[in-house]
Short mmCIF file of C-alpha atoms in Angstrom, two decimals:
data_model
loop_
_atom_site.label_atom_id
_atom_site.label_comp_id
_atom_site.label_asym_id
_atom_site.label_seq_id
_atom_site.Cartn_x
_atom_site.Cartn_y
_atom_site.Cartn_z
CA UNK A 271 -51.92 -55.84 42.18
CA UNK A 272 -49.69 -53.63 40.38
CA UNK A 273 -48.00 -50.71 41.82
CA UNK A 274 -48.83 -47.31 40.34
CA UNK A 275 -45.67 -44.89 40.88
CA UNK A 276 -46.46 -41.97 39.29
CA UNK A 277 -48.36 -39.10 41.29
CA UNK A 278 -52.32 -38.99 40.55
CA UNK A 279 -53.33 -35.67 38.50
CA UNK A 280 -55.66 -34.52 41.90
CA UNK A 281 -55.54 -36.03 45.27
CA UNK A 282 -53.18 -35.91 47.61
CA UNK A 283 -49.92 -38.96 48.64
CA UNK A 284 -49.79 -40.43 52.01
CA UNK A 285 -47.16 -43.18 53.22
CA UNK A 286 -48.03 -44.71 56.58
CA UNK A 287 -44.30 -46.10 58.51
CA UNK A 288 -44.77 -49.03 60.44
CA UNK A 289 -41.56 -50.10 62.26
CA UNK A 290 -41.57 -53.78 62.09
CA UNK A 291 -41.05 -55.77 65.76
CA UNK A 292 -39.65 -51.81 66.84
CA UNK A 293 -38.37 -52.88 70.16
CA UNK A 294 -36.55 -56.12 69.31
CA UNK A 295 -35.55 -54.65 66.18
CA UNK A 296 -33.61 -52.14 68.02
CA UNK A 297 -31.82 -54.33 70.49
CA UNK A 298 -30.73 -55.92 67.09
CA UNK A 299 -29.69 -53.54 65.44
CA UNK A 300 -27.68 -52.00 68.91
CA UNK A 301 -26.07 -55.64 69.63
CA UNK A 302 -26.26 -57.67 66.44
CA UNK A 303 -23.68 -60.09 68.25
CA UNK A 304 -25.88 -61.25 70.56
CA UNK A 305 -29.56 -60.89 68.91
CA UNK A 306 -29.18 -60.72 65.15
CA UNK A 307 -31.75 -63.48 63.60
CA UNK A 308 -32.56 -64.98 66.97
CA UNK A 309 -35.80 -65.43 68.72
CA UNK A 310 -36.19 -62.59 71.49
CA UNK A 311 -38.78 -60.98 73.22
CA UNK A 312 -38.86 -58.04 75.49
CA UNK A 313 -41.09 -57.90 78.76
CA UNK A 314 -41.50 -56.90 81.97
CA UNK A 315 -40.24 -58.79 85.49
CA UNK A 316 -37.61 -60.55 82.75
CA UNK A 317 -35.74 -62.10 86.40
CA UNK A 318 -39.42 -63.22 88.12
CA UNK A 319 -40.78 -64.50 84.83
CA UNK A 320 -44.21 -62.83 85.77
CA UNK A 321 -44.45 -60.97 83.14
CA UNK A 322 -45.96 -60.82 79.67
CA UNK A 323 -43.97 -59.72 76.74
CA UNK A 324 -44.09 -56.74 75.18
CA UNK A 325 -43.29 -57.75 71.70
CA UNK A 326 -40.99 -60.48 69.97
CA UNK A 327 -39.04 -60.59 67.24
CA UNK A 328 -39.82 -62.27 64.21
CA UNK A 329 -37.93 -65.51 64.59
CA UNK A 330 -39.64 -65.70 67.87
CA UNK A 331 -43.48 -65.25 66.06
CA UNK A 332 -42.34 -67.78 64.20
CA UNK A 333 -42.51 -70.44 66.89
CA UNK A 334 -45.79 -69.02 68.14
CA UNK A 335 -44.66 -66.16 70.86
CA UNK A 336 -47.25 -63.45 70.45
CA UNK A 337 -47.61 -59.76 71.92
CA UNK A 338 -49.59 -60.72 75.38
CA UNK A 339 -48.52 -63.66 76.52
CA UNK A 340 -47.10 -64.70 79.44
CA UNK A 341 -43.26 -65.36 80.13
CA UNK A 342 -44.02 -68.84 81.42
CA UNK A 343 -46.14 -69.70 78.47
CA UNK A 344 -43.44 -68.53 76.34
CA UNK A 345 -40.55 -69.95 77.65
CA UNK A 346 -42.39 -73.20 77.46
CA UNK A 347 -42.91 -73.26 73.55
CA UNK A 348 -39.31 -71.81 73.16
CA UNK A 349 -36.93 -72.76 75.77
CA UNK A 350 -34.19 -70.38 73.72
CA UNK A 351 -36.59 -67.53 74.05
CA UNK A 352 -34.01 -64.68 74.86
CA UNK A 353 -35.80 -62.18 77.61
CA UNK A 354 -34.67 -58.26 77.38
CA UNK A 355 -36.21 -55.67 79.90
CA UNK A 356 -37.34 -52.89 78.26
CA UNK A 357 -35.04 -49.76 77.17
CA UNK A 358 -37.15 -46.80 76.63
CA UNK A 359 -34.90 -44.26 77.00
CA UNK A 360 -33.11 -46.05 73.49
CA UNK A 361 -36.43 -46.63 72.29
CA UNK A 362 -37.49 -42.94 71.89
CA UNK A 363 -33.88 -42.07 70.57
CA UNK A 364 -34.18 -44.50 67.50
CA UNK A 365 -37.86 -43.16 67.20
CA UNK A 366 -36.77 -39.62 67.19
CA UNK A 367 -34.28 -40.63 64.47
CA UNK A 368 -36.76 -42.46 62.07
CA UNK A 369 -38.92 -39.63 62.19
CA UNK A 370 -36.07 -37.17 61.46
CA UNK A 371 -35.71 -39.26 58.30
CA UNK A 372 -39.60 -39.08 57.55
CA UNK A 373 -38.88 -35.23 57.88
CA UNK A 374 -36.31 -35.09 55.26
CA UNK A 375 -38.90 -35.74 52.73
CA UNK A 376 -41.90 -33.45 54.21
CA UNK A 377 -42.46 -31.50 57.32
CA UNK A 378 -46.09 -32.92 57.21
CA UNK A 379 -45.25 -36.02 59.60
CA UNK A 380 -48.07 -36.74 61.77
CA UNK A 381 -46.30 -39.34 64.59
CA UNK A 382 -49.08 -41.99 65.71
CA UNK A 383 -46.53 -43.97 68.31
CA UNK A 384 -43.42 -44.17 69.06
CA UNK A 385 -42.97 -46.70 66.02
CA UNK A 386 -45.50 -45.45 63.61
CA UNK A 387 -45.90 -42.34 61.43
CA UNK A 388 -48.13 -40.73 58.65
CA UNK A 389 -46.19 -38.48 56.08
CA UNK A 390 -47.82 -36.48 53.81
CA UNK A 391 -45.46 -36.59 50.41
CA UNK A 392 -47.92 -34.75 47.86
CA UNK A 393 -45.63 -31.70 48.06
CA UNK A 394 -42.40 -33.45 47.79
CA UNK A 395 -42.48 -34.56 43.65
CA UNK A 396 -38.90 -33.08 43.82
CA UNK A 397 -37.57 -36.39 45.53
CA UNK A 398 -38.93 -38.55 43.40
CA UNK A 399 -42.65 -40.95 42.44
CA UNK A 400 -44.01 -42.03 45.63
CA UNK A 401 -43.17 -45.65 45.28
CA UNK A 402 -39.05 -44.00 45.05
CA UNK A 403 -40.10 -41.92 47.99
CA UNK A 404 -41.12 -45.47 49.85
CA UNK A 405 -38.07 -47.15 48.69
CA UNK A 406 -35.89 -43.86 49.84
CA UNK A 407 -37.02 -43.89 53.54
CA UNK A 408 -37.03 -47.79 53.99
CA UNK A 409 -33.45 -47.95 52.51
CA UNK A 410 -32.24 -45.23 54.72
CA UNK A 411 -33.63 -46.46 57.43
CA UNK A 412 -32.36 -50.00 57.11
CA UNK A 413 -29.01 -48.09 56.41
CA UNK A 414 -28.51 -45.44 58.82
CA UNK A 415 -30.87 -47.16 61.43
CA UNK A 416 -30.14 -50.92 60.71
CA UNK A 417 -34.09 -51.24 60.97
CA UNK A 418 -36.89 -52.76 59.36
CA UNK A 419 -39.83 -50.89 58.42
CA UNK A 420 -43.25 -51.49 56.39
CA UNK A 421 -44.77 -48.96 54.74
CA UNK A 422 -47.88 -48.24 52.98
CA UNK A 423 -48.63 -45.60 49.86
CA UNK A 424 -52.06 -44.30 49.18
CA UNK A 425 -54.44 -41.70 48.89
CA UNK A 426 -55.18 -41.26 52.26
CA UNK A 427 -54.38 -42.15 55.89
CA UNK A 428 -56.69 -45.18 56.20
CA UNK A 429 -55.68 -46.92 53.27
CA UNK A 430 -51.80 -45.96 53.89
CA UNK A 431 -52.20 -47.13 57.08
CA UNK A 432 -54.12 -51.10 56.07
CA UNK A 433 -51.16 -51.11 53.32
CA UNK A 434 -48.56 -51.25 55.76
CA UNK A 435 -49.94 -53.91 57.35
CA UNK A 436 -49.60 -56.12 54.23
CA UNK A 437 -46.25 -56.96 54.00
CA UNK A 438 -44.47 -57.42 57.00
CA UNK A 439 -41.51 -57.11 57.39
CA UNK A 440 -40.05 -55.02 55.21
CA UNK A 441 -42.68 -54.36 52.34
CA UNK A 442 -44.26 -51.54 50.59
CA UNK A 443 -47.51 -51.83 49.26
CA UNK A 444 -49.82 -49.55 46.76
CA UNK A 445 -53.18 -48.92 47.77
CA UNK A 446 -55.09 -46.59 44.93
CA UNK A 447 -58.45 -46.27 45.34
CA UNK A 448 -59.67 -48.18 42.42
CA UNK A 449 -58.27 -51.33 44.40
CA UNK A 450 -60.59 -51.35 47.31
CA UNK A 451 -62.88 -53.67 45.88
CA UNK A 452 -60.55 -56.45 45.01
CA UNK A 453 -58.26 -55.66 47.75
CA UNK A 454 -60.27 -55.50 50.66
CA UNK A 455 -63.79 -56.55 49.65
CA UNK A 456 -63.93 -60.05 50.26
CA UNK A 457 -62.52 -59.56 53.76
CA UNK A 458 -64.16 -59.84 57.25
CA UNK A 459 -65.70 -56.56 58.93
CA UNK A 460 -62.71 -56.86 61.64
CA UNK A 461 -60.14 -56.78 58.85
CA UNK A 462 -60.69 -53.18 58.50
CA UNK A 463 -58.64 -50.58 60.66
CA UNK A 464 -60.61 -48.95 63.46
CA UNK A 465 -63.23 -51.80 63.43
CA UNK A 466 -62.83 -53.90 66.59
CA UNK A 467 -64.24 -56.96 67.47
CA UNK A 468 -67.06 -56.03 68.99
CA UNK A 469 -68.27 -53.94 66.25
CA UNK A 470 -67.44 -56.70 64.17
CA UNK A 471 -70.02 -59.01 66.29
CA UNK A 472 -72.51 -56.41 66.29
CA UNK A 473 -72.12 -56.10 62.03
CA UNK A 474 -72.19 -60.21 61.76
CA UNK A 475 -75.48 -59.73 63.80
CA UNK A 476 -77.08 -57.69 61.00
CA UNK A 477 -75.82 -60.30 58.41
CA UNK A 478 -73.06 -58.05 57.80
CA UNK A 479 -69.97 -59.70 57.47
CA UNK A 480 -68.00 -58.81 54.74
CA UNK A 481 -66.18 -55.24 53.95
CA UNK A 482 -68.10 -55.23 50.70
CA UNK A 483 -70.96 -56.06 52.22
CA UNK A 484 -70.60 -52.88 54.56
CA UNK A 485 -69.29 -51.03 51.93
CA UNK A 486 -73.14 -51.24 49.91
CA UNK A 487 -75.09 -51.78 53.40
CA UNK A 488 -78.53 -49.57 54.15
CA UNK A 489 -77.66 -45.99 55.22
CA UNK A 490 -81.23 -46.27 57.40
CA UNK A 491 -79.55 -49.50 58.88
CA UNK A 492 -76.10 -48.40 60.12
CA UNK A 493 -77.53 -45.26 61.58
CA UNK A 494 -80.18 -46.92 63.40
CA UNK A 495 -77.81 -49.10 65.30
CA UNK A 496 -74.58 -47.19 65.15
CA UNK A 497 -75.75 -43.63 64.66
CA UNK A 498 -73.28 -40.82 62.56
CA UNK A 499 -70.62 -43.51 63.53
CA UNK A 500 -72.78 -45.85 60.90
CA UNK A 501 -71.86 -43.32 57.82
CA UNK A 502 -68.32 -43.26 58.73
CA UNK A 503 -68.29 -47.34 58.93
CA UNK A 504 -69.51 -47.30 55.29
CA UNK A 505 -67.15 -44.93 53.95
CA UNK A 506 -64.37 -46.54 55.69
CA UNK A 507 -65.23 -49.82 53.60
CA UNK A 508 -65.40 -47.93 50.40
CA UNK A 509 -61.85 -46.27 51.46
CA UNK A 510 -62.81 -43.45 51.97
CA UNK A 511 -60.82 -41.15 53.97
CA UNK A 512 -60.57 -36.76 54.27
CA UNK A 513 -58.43 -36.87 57.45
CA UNK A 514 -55.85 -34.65 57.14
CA UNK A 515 -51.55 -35.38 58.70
CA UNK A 516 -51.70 -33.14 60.82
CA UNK A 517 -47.95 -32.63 61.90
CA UNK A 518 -46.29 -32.52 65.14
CA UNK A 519 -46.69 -29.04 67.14
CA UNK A 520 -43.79 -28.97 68.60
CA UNK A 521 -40.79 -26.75 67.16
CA UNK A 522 -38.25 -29.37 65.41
CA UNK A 523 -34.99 -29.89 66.94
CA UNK A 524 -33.66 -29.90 63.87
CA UNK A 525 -33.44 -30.70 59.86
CA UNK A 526 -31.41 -32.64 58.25
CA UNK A 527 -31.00 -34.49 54.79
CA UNK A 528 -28.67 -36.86 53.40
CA UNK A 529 -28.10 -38.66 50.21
CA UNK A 530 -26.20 -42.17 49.10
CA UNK A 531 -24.52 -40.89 45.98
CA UNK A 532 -24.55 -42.94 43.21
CA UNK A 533 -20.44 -43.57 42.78
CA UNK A 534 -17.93 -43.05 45.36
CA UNK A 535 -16.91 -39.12 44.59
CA UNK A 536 -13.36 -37.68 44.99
CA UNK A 537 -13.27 -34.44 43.35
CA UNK A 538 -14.25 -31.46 45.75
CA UNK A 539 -16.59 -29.77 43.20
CA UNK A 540 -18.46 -32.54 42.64
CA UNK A 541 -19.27 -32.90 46.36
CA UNK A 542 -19.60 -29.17 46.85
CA UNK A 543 -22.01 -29.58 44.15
CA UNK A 544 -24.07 -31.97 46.01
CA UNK A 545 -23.66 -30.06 49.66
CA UNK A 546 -25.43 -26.97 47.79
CA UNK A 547 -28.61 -29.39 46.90
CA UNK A 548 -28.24 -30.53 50.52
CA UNK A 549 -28.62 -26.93 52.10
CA UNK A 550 -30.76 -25.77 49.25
CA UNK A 551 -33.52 -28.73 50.27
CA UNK A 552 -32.67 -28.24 54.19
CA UNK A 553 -33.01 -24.06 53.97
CA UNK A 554 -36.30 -24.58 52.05
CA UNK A 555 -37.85 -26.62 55.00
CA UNK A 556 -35.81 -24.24 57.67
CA UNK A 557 -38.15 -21.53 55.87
CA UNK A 558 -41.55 -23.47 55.50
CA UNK A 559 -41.46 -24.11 59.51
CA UNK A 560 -40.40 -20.05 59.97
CA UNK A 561 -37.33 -21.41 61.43
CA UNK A 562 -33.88 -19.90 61.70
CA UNK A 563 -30.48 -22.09 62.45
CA UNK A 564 -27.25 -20.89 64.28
CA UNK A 565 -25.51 -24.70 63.62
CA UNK A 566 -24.63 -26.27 60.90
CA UNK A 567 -23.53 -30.04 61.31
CA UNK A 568 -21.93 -32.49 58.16
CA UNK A 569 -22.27 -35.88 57.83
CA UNK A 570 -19.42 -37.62 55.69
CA UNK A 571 -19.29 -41.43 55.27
CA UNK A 572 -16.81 -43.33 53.22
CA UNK A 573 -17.31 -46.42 51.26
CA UNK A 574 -15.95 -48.71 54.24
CA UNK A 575 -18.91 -47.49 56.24
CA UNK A 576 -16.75 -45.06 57.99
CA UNK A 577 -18.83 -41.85 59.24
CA UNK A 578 -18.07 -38.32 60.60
CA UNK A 579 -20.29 -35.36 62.01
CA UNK A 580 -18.96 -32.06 62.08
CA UNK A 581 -20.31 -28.95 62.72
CA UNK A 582 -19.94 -25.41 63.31
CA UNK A 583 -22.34 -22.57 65.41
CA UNK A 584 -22.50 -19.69 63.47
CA UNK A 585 -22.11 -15.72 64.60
CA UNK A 586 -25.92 -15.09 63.78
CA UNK A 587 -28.92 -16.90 63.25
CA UNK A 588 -30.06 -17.32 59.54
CA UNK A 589 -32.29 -19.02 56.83
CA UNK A 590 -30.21 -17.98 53.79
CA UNK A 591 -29.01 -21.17 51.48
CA UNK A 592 -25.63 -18.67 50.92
CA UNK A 593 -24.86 -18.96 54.45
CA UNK A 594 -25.41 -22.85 54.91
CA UNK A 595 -23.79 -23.86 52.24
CA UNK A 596 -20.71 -21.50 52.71
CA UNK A 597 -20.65 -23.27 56.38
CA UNK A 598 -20.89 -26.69 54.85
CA UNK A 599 -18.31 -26.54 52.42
CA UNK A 600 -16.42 -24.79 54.97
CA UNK A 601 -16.80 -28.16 57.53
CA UNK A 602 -15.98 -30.53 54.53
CA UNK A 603 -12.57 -28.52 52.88
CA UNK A 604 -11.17 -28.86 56.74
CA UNK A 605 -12.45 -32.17 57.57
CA UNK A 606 -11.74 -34.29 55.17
CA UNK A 607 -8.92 -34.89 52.68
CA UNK A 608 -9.23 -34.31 49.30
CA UNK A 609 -9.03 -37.25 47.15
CA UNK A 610 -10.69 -39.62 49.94
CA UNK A 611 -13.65 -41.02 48.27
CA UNK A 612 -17.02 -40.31 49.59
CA UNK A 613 -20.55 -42.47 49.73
CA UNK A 614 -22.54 -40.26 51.40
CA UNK A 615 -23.33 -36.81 52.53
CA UNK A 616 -25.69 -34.73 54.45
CA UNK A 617 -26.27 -31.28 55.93
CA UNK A 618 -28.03 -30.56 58.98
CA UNK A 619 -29.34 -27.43 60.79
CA UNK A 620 -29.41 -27.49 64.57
CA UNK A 621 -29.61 -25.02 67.13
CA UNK A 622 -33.32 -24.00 65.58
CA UNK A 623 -35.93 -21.04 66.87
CA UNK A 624 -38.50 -19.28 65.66
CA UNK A 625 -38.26 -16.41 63.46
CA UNK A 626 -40.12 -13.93 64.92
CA UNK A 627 -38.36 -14.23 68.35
CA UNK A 628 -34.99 -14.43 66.81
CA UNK A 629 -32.79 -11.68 67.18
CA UNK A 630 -30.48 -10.92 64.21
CA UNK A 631 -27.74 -8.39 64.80
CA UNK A 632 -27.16 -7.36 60.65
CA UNK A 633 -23.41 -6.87 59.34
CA UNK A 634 -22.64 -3.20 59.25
CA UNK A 635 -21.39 -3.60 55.87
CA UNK A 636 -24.62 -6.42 54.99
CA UNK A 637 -27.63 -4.76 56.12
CA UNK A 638 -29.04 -3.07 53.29
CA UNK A 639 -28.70 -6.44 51.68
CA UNK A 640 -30.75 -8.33 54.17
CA UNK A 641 -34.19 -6.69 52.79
CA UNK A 642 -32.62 -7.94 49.31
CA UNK A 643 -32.25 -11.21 50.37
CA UNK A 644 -35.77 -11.68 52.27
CA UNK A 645 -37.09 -10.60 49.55
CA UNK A 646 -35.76 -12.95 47.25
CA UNK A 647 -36.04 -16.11 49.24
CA UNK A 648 -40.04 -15.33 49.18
CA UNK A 649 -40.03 -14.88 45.36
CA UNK A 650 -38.53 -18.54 44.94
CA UNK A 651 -40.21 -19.90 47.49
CA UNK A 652 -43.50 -18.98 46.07
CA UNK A 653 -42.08 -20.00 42.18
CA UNK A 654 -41.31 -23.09 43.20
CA UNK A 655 -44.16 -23.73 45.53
CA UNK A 656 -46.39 -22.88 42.16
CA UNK A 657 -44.25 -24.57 39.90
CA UNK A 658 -42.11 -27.60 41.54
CA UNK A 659 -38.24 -27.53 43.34
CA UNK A 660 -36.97 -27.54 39.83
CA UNK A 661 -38.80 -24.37 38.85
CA UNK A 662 -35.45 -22.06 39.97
CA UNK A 663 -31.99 -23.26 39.65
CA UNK A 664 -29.34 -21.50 41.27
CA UNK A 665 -26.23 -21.42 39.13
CA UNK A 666 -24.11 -23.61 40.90
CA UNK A 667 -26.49 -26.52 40.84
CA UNK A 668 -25.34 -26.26 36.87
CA UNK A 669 -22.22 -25.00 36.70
CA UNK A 670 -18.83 -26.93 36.93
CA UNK A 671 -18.05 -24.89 39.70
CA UNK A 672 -20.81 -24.84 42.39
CA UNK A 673 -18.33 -22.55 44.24
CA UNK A 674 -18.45 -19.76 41.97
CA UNK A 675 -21.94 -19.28 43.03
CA UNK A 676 -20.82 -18.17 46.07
CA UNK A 677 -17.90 -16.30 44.75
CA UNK A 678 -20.25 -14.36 42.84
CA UNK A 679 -23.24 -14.17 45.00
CA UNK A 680 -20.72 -12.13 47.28
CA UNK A 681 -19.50 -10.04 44.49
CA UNK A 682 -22.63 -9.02 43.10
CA UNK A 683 -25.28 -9.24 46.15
CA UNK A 684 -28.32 -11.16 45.02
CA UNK A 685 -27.71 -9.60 41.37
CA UNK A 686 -26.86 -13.51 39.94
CA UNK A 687 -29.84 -14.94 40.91
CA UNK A 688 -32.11 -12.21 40.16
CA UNK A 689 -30.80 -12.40 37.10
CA UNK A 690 -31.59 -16.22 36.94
CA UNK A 691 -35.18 -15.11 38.03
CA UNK A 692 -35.59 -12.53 35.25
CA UNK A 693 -34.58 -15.11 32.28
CA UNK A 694 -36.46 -18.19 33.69
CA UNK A 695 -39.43 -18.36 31.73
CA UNK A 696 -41.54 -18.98 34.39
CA UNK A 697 -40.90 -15.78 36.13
CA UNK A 698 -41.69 -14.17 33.43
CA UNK A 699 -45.55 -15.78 33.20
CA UNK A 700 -45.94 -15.12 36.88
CA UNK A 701 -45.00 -11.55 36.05
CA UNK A 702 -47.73 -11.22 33.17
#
């Protein structure tokens, strides 16, 4: 099958995240020294040996220790089996941190477990095709995470989710539509995801026992002996899926995004340059959720690996890119020397609430401004939700000197990027 990476004309983009082996991955990835490449398994009663394990790592799968089984069975077929009581407490922290990298690419992340996600990425062209998206979130989170993930790319949840499942670990795989039948087709009922095995039974009873055979079975049949649940079996096979990603209710703790830059960079205005995409991308999604930051944190790494946070709690809430990327040059010019070279960056907002129950005490000599400003933000956040991220352009994003954006913004209010507004053809067909 051959990947298709360019986004369809209609339809929307969905990756499903599978974090491969999560558990012993993580030990792994905490104590390399002692678990790196070796077979492990975590369970329960690890001293009594009465337990059953939880999950195993992949050199342990490999000489036949499978979710379920007991201790003593498995310490029988692998005498080296390493045992490790659970840590859930670390567990949740590196799942909070995946999906904070899920984030950084759409705040349409619908968590299904602590080691699985759905992202919706049909709004996020800026970033990239979706099979670059993939590729994006499974390096970083090899990188930053030192973990293994599959994931799947499709049209919809159901196939996103089946294509993660296909190459393990470590794979990405392209589900379109079209592919069902040659994909999936040929395999048994039970293959398919929500179809258990006593459905399965109950299909091979009707002389169903194929996915393409469900996917052309009688209507009449299904619903006599599954009911409405029939139709959805049937549409399932065909891969059909309208479920939506619905995203996590609960307000973000924060948003953050960070890029491996293509050379190791040296020169201050090329990585001021890059910190302004950095809070432009993070102030967009601060404003999408109707979120407002008081803290803005920097991430620095060097080519050795080396890495730095830094941050800085600011006198006011806000959701202006002026203000985030004034504090994140800010953190970089004192933190780091000049000339030091530089592999990655990243900005981060912290410290988040909700706009209409934040207080914001206005500058005496900035408050006629503010209306200016509000006002503005909503005009390029609606051009660029119409037209794509690349729709507006502020000047420092093309200048030389990304901090003359700032000089000027200050010097002439919003009066630079208004007038980027006013000569960007676009504008002007919105206008008419």
């Amino acid at each position: 099958m051959t990947a298709h990476s360019h986004y369809p004309k209609q339809g929307r983009v969905i990756l499903h995240i599978d974090m491969n082996a999560f558990y012993c991955s993580v030990h792994e990835a905490v104590e390399p020294e002692l678990y790196k490449g070796k077979p492990l398994a975590v369970a329960g009663s690890v001293e009594l040996r009465r337990g059953i394990i939880v999950t195993s790592s992949y050199a342990a799968r490999n000489l036949g220790i499978k979710t379920g089984m007991q201790v003593r069975q498995a310490l029988k077929l692998c005498p080296d089996l390493i045992l490790i009581r659970p840590d859930f407490d670390m567990y949740r922290d590196f799942s909070r941190r995946f999906m904070q990298i899920a984030y950084s690419y759409s705040p349409l992340v619908e968590s299904m477990s602590i080691d699985e996600c759905f992202v919706d990425i049909t709004g996020s062209k800026q970033f990239g095709t979706p099979l670059e998206i993939a590729n994006q979130i499974q390096e970083r989170i090899a990188m930053e995470l030192r973990l293994p993930c599959s994931i799947g790319v499709a049209p919809n949840k159901l196939l996103a989710k089946m294509g993660s499942d296909m190459k393990k670990p470590n794979g990405i795989s392209v589900i379109r539509l079209r592919d069902v039948p040659t994909v999936f087709w040929d395999k048994p009922c039970q293959y398919l995801y929500g179809i258990g095995r006593k459905t399965a039974d109950k299909l091979t009873r009707l002389g169903i026992l194929t996915l393409g055979q469900l996917a052309k079975a009688d209507d009449a049949l299904l619903l006599k002996h599954f009911g409405i649940v029939g139709a959805h079996l049937k549409l399932s096979a065909n891969g059909i899926d309208h479920s939506s990603v619905n995203p996590e209710h609960e307000q973000s703790k924060s948003i953050g995004h960070t890029t491996t830059l293509p050379r190791d960079y040296t020169d201050r205005t090329e990585v001021h340059r890059v910190l302004l995409n950095l809070a432009d991308q993070v102030a967009r999604r601060l404003r999408r959720q109707e979120l407002m930051t008081q803290t803005v944190v920097v991430t620095i790494r060097d080519p050795e690996m080396r890495t730095i946070t830094r941050s800085l709690t600011l006198q006011a809430p806000t959701e202006h890119l002026d203000d985030i990327y004034r504090t994140a040059c800010q953190l970089y010019d004192h933190h780091w020397e000049e000339g030091n070279p530089v592999r990655l960056l990243g900005v981060t907002l912290q410290s988040l609430s909700a706009r209409e129950e934040t207080y914001v005490q206005l500058d005496l000599f900035d408050y006629e401004k503010q209306p200016k400003k509000e006002n503005l933000n909503r005009i390029m956040d609606g051009l660029r939700d119409k037209f794509g991220e690349n729709a507006i352009l502020t000047a420092g994003m093309l200048s030389n000197d990304p901090s003359a954006m700032i000089r000027n913004h200050k010097a002439r209010g919003t009066s630079l990027q208004m007038d980027h507004l006013r000569n960007n053809p676009l504008h002007k067909d919105e206008e008419k």
